[in-house]
Amino acid sequence: MNKNLKKVISAAAALTLSVSSFAAFAVNFPDVESTASYAQAVQELSALDIISGYEDGTFKPEGLVTRAEITKMIVDARGEGKSAAASAGTSKFSDSVDHWAKGYIAMGVTDGFISGYDDTSFGPDDNVTYVQAQKMLVAALGYDTYAQAQPNPYPGGYKLYANSLGITDGVSANDDDQLTRAQVAQMIDNAMDTPLCV
């Protein structure tokens, strides 16, 4: 049986909730039309507490996503959010030492799906690009070795695997485009249906 992140998260959550009741915990955001291509992704991820909206109850689907925010979402999708949030460790990146996401960033580095621009700079508040998101999700699912084995590992190998694994389904962007919350939700939801490489 193929395991994917939705099965892993659902199994963990089933200890306290019936899987069929997840839909009841999804948030209905007034600015996410039910007919929007990303609506199901937003509903599923909000039910699993991987994404959330703003204090005014909106989702802001066109808002841009930072590198720290996508890192938190991926860590949460991997079921490691509580450990990362509780982490009192220090960041190896000088620009993330006092950042709200330093525990998530440290977890992402430990898990091997993110890295900084160099040894001291992560750019937590920089907007994430399409190719960066593809690399993070491919690596988070365990396909890093396969992407690295391609003739042009970054970005070519990661783009190849993101496409072949269905991570980019429903998302259209250029490599250096900054991603919206709707696009990131769709990519993470797609990734959660992808078999984990173990």
GROMACS .gro file of C-alpha atoms in nm:
model
  198
    1MET     CA    1   0.000   0.000   0.000
    2ASN     CA    2   0.132   0.343  -0.094
    3LYS     CA    3   0.151   0.585   0.195
    4ASN     CA    4   0.099   0.952   0.139
    5LEU     CA    5   0.090   1.249   0.374
    6LYS     CA    6  -0.290   1.267   0.382
    7LYS     CA    7  -0.307   0.906   0.499
    8VAL     CA    8  -0.040   0.968   0.762
    9ILE     CA    9  -0.205   1.288   0.893
   10SER     CA   10  -0.553   1.135   0.875
   11ALA     CA   11  -0.441   0.827   1.067
   12ALA     CA   12  -0.291   1.043   1.341
   13ALA     CA   13  -0.597   1.265   1.358
   14ALA     CA   14  -0.828   0.965   1.365
   15LEU     CA   15  -0.708   0.894   1.716
   16THR     CA   16  -0.928   1.181   1.829
   17LEU     CA   17  -1.161   1.240   1.536
   18SER     CA   18  -1.346   1.039   1.280
   19VAL     CA   19  -1.183   1.092   0.939
   20SER     CA   20  -1.528   1.150   0.791
   21SER     CA   21  -1.577   1.444   1.024
   22PHE     CA   22  -1.276   1.640   0.890
   23ALA     CA   23  -1.500   1.832   0.651
   24ALA     CA   24  -1.686   1.973   0.949
   25PHE     CA   25  -1.363   2.135   1.066
   26ALA     CA   26  -1.282   2.299   0.732
   27VAL     CA   27  -1.318   2.674   0.729
   28ASN     CA   28  -1.547   2.832   0.472
   29PHE     CA   29  -1.359   3.142   0.366
   30PRO     CA   30  -1.583   3.411   0.214
   31ASP     CA   31  -1.318   3.500  -0.044
   32VAL     CA   32  -1.274   3.141  -0.170
   33GLU     CA   33  -1.548   3.069  -0.422
   34SER     CA   34  -1.669   2.708  -0.413
   35THR     CA   35  -1.610   2.692  -0.788
   36ALA     CA   36  -1.246   2.807  -0.766
   37SER     CA   37  -0.997   2.549  -0.893
   38TYR     CA   38  -0.811   2.560  -0.560
   39ALA     CA   39  -1.120   2.553  -0.334
   40GLN     CA   40  -1.097   2.183  -0.250
   41ALA     CA   41  -0.728   2.217  -0.165
   42VAL     CA   42  -0.800   2.506   0.071
   43GLN     CA   43  -1.085   2.314   0.236
   44GLU     CA   44  -0.878   1.999   0.287
   45LEU     CA   45  -0.573   2.179   0.419
   46SER     CA   46  -0.776   2.399   0.653
   47ALA     CA   47  -0.954   2.089   0.789
   48LEU     CA   48  -0.615   1.932   0.858
   49ASP     CA   49  -0.494   2.258   1.020
   50ILE     CA   50  -0.212   2.296   0.769
   51ILE     CA   51  -0.329   2.637   0.650
   52SER     CA   52  -0.539   2.901   0.813
   53GLY     CA   53  -0.695   3.233   0.726
   54TYR     CA   54  -0.663   3.579   0.866
   55GLU     CA   55  -0.827   3.737   1.171
   56ASP     CA   56  -1.096   3.889   0.951
   57GLY     CA   57  -1.201   3.540   0.838
   58THR     CA   58  -1.060   3.569   0.488
   59PHE     CA   59  -0.806   3.346   0.315
   60LYS     CA   60  -0.662   3.606   0.074
   61PRO     CA   61  -0.594   3.358  -0.209
   62GLU     CA   62  -0.399   3.616  -0.412
   63GLY     CA   63  -0.166   3.704  -0.124
   64LEU     CA   64   0.198   3.605  -0.170
   65VAL     CA   65   0.363   3.335   0.042
   66THR     CA   66   0.699   3.378   0.214
   67ARG     CA   67   0.969   3.115   0.247
   68ALA     CA   68   0.895   3.094   0.621
   69GLU     CA   69   0.522   3.045   0.560
   70ILE     CA   70   0.563   2.763   0.308
   71THR     CA   71   0.817   2.598   0.535
   72LYS     CA   72   0.564   2.602   0.819
   73MET     CA   73   0.293   2.459   0.593
   74ILE     CA   74   0.519   2.175   0.475
   75VAL     CA   75   0.632   2.096   0.831
   76ASP     CA   76   0.264   2.088   0.937
   77ALA     CA   77   0.179   1.867   0.637
   78ARG     CA   78   0.447   1.624   0.752
   79GLY     CA   79   0.281   1.609   1.095
   80GLU     CA   80   0.573   1.780   1.272
   81GLY     CA   81   0.415   2.116   1.350
   82LYS     CA   82   0.383   2.073   1.726
   83SER     CA   83   0.747   1.964   1.759
   84ALA     CA   84   0.866   2.258   1.548
   85ALA     CA   85   0.651   2.511   1.734
   86ALA     CA   86   0.777   2.384   2.069
   87SER     CA   87   1.140   2.390   1.955
   88ALA     CA   88   1.348   2.628   2.161
   89GLY     CA   89   1.652   2.570   1.944
   90THR     CA   90   1.843   2.847   1.778
   91SER     CA   91   1.853   2.910   1.408
   92LYS     CA   92   2.173   2.855   1.215
   93PHE     CA   93   2.069   3.146   0.994
   94SER     CA   94   2.150   3.493   1.125
   95ASP     CA   95   1.837   3.638   0.960
   96SER     CA   96   1.610   3.387   1.137
   97VAL     CA   97   1.738   3.393   1.496
   98ASP     CA   98   1.440   3.591   1.627
   99HIS     CA   99   1.193   3.496   1.354
  100TRP     CA  100   0.852   3.351   1.446
  101ALA     CA  101   0.923   3.052   1.219
  102LYS     CA  102   1.271   2.963   1.345
  103GLY     CA  103   1.152   2.628   1.488
  104TYR     CA  104   0.987   2.538   1.157
  105ILE     CA  105   1.293   2.646   0.961
  106ALA     CA  106   1.517   2.436   1.187
  107MET     CA  107   1.285   2.137   1.138
  108GLY     CA  108   1.286   2.184   0.760
  109VAL     CA  109   1.666   2.195   0.756
  110THR     CA  110   1.684   1.883   0.975
  111ASP     CA  111   1.436   1.706   0.747
  112GLY     CA  112   1.644   1.812   0.448
  113PHE     CA  113   1.373   1.973   0.239
  114ILE     CA  114   1.496   2.331   0.277
  115SER     CA  115   1.824   2.513   0.291
  116GLY     CA  116   1.936   2.871   0.303
  117TYR     CA  117   2.081   3.088   0.033
  118ASP     CA  118   2.412   3.026   0.209
  119ASP     CA  119   2.525   2.914   0.555
  120THR     CA  120   2.397   3.226   0.731
  121SER     CA  121   2.106   3.355   0.522
  122PHE     CA  122   1.764   3.192   0.478
  123GLY     CA  123   1.550   3.486   0.364
  124PRO     CA  124   1.244   3.390   0.572
  125ASP     CA  125   1.042   3.692   0.460
  126ASP     CA  126   1.132   3.663   0.092
  127ASN     CA  127   0.844   3.548  -0.125
  128VAL     CA  128   0.877   3.186  -0.232
  129THR     CA  129   0.915   3.119  -0.604
  130TYR     CA  130   0.758   2.842  -0.808
  131VAL     CA  131   1.085   2.655  -0.855
  132GLN     CA  132   1.174   2.685  -0.485
  133ALA     CA  133   0.835   2.541  -0.387
  134GLN     CA  134   0.881   2.251  -0.631
  135LYS     CA  135   1.223   2.173  -0.481
  136MET     CA  136   1.091   2.186  -0.123
  137LEU     CA  137   0.796   1.958  -0.193
  138VAL     CA  138   0.989   1.703  -0.398
  139ALA     CA  139   1.251   1.683  -0.121
  140ALA     CA  140   0.986   1.672   0.156
  141LEU     CA  141   0.832   1.365  -0.011
  142GLY     CA  142   1.168   1.186  -0.021
  143TYR     CA  143   1.248   1.214  -0.393
  144ASP     CA  144   1.554   1.438  -0.341
  145THR     CA  145   1.803   1.166  -0.440
  146TYR     CA  146   1.620   1.101  -0.767
  147ALA     CA  147   1.601   1.469  -0.856
  148GLN     CA  148   1.969   1.512  -0.771
  149ALA     CA  149   2.058   1.223  -1.004
  150GLN     CA  150   1.928   1.413  -1.308
  151PRO     CA  151   2.175   1.589  -1.542
  152ASN     CA  152   2.053   1.932  -1.427
  153PRO     CA  153   1.945   1.866  -1.066
  154TYR     CA  154   1.840   2.219  -0.972
  155PRO     CA  155   1.610   2.322  -1.106
  156GLY     CA  156   1.568   2.062  -1.381
  157GLY     CA  157   1.554   1.746  -1.172
  158TYR     CA  158   1.314   1.894  -0.920
  159LYS     CA  159   1.088   2.035  -1.191
  160LEU     CA  160   1.085   1.695  -1.363
  161TYR     CA  161   0.980   1.514  -1.046
  162ALA     CA  162   0.734   1.783  -0.935
  163ASN     CA  163   0.562   1.746  -1.271
  164SER     CA  164   0.573   1.366  -1.290
  165LEU     CA  165   0.447   1.328  -0.931
  166GLY     CA  166   0.154   1.562  -0.997
  167ILE     CA  167   0.269   1.828  -0.750
  168THR     CA  168   0.224   2.103  -1.009
  169ASP     CA  169  -0.118   1.988  -1.134
  170GLY     CA  170  -0.354   2.284  -1.157
  171VAL     CA  171  -0.078   2.542  -1.109
  172SER     CA  172   0.060   2.750  -1.393
  173ALA     CA  173   0.363   2.969  -1.326
  174ASN     CA  174   0.714   3.047  -1.443
  175ASP     CA  175   1.016   2.935  -1.241
  176ASP     CA  176   1.082   3.269  -1.073
  177ASP     CA  177   0.718   3.371  -1.025
  178GLN     CA  178   0.627   3.447  -0.665
  179LEU     CA  179   0.349   3.211  -0.556
  180THR     CA  180   0.009   3.303  -0.419
  181ARG     CA  181  -0.162   3.136  -0.125
  182ALA     CA  182  -0.401   2.965  -0.368
  183GLN     CA  183  -0.113   2.822  -0.572
  184VAL     CA  184   0.077   2.701  -0.266
  185ALA     CA  185  -0.237   2.541  -0.121
  186GLN     CA  186  -0.292   2.355  -0.448
  187MET     CA  187   0.069   2.234  -0.465
  188ILE     CA  188   0.075   2.115  -0.103
  189ASP     CA  189  -0.261   1.941  -0.144
  190ASN     CA  190  -0.130   1.769  -0.458
  191ALA     CA  191   0.187   1.667  -0.274
  192MET     CA  192  -0.014   1.518   0.010
  193ASP     CA  193  -0.169   1.272  -0.236
  194THR     CA  194   0.172   1.169  -0.371
  195PRO     CA  195   0.320   0.839  -0.249
  196LEU     CA  196   0.603   0.896  -0.003
  197CYS     CA  197   0.942   0.771  -0.114
  198VAL     CA  198   1.091   0.575   0.176
   0.00000   0.00000   0.00000
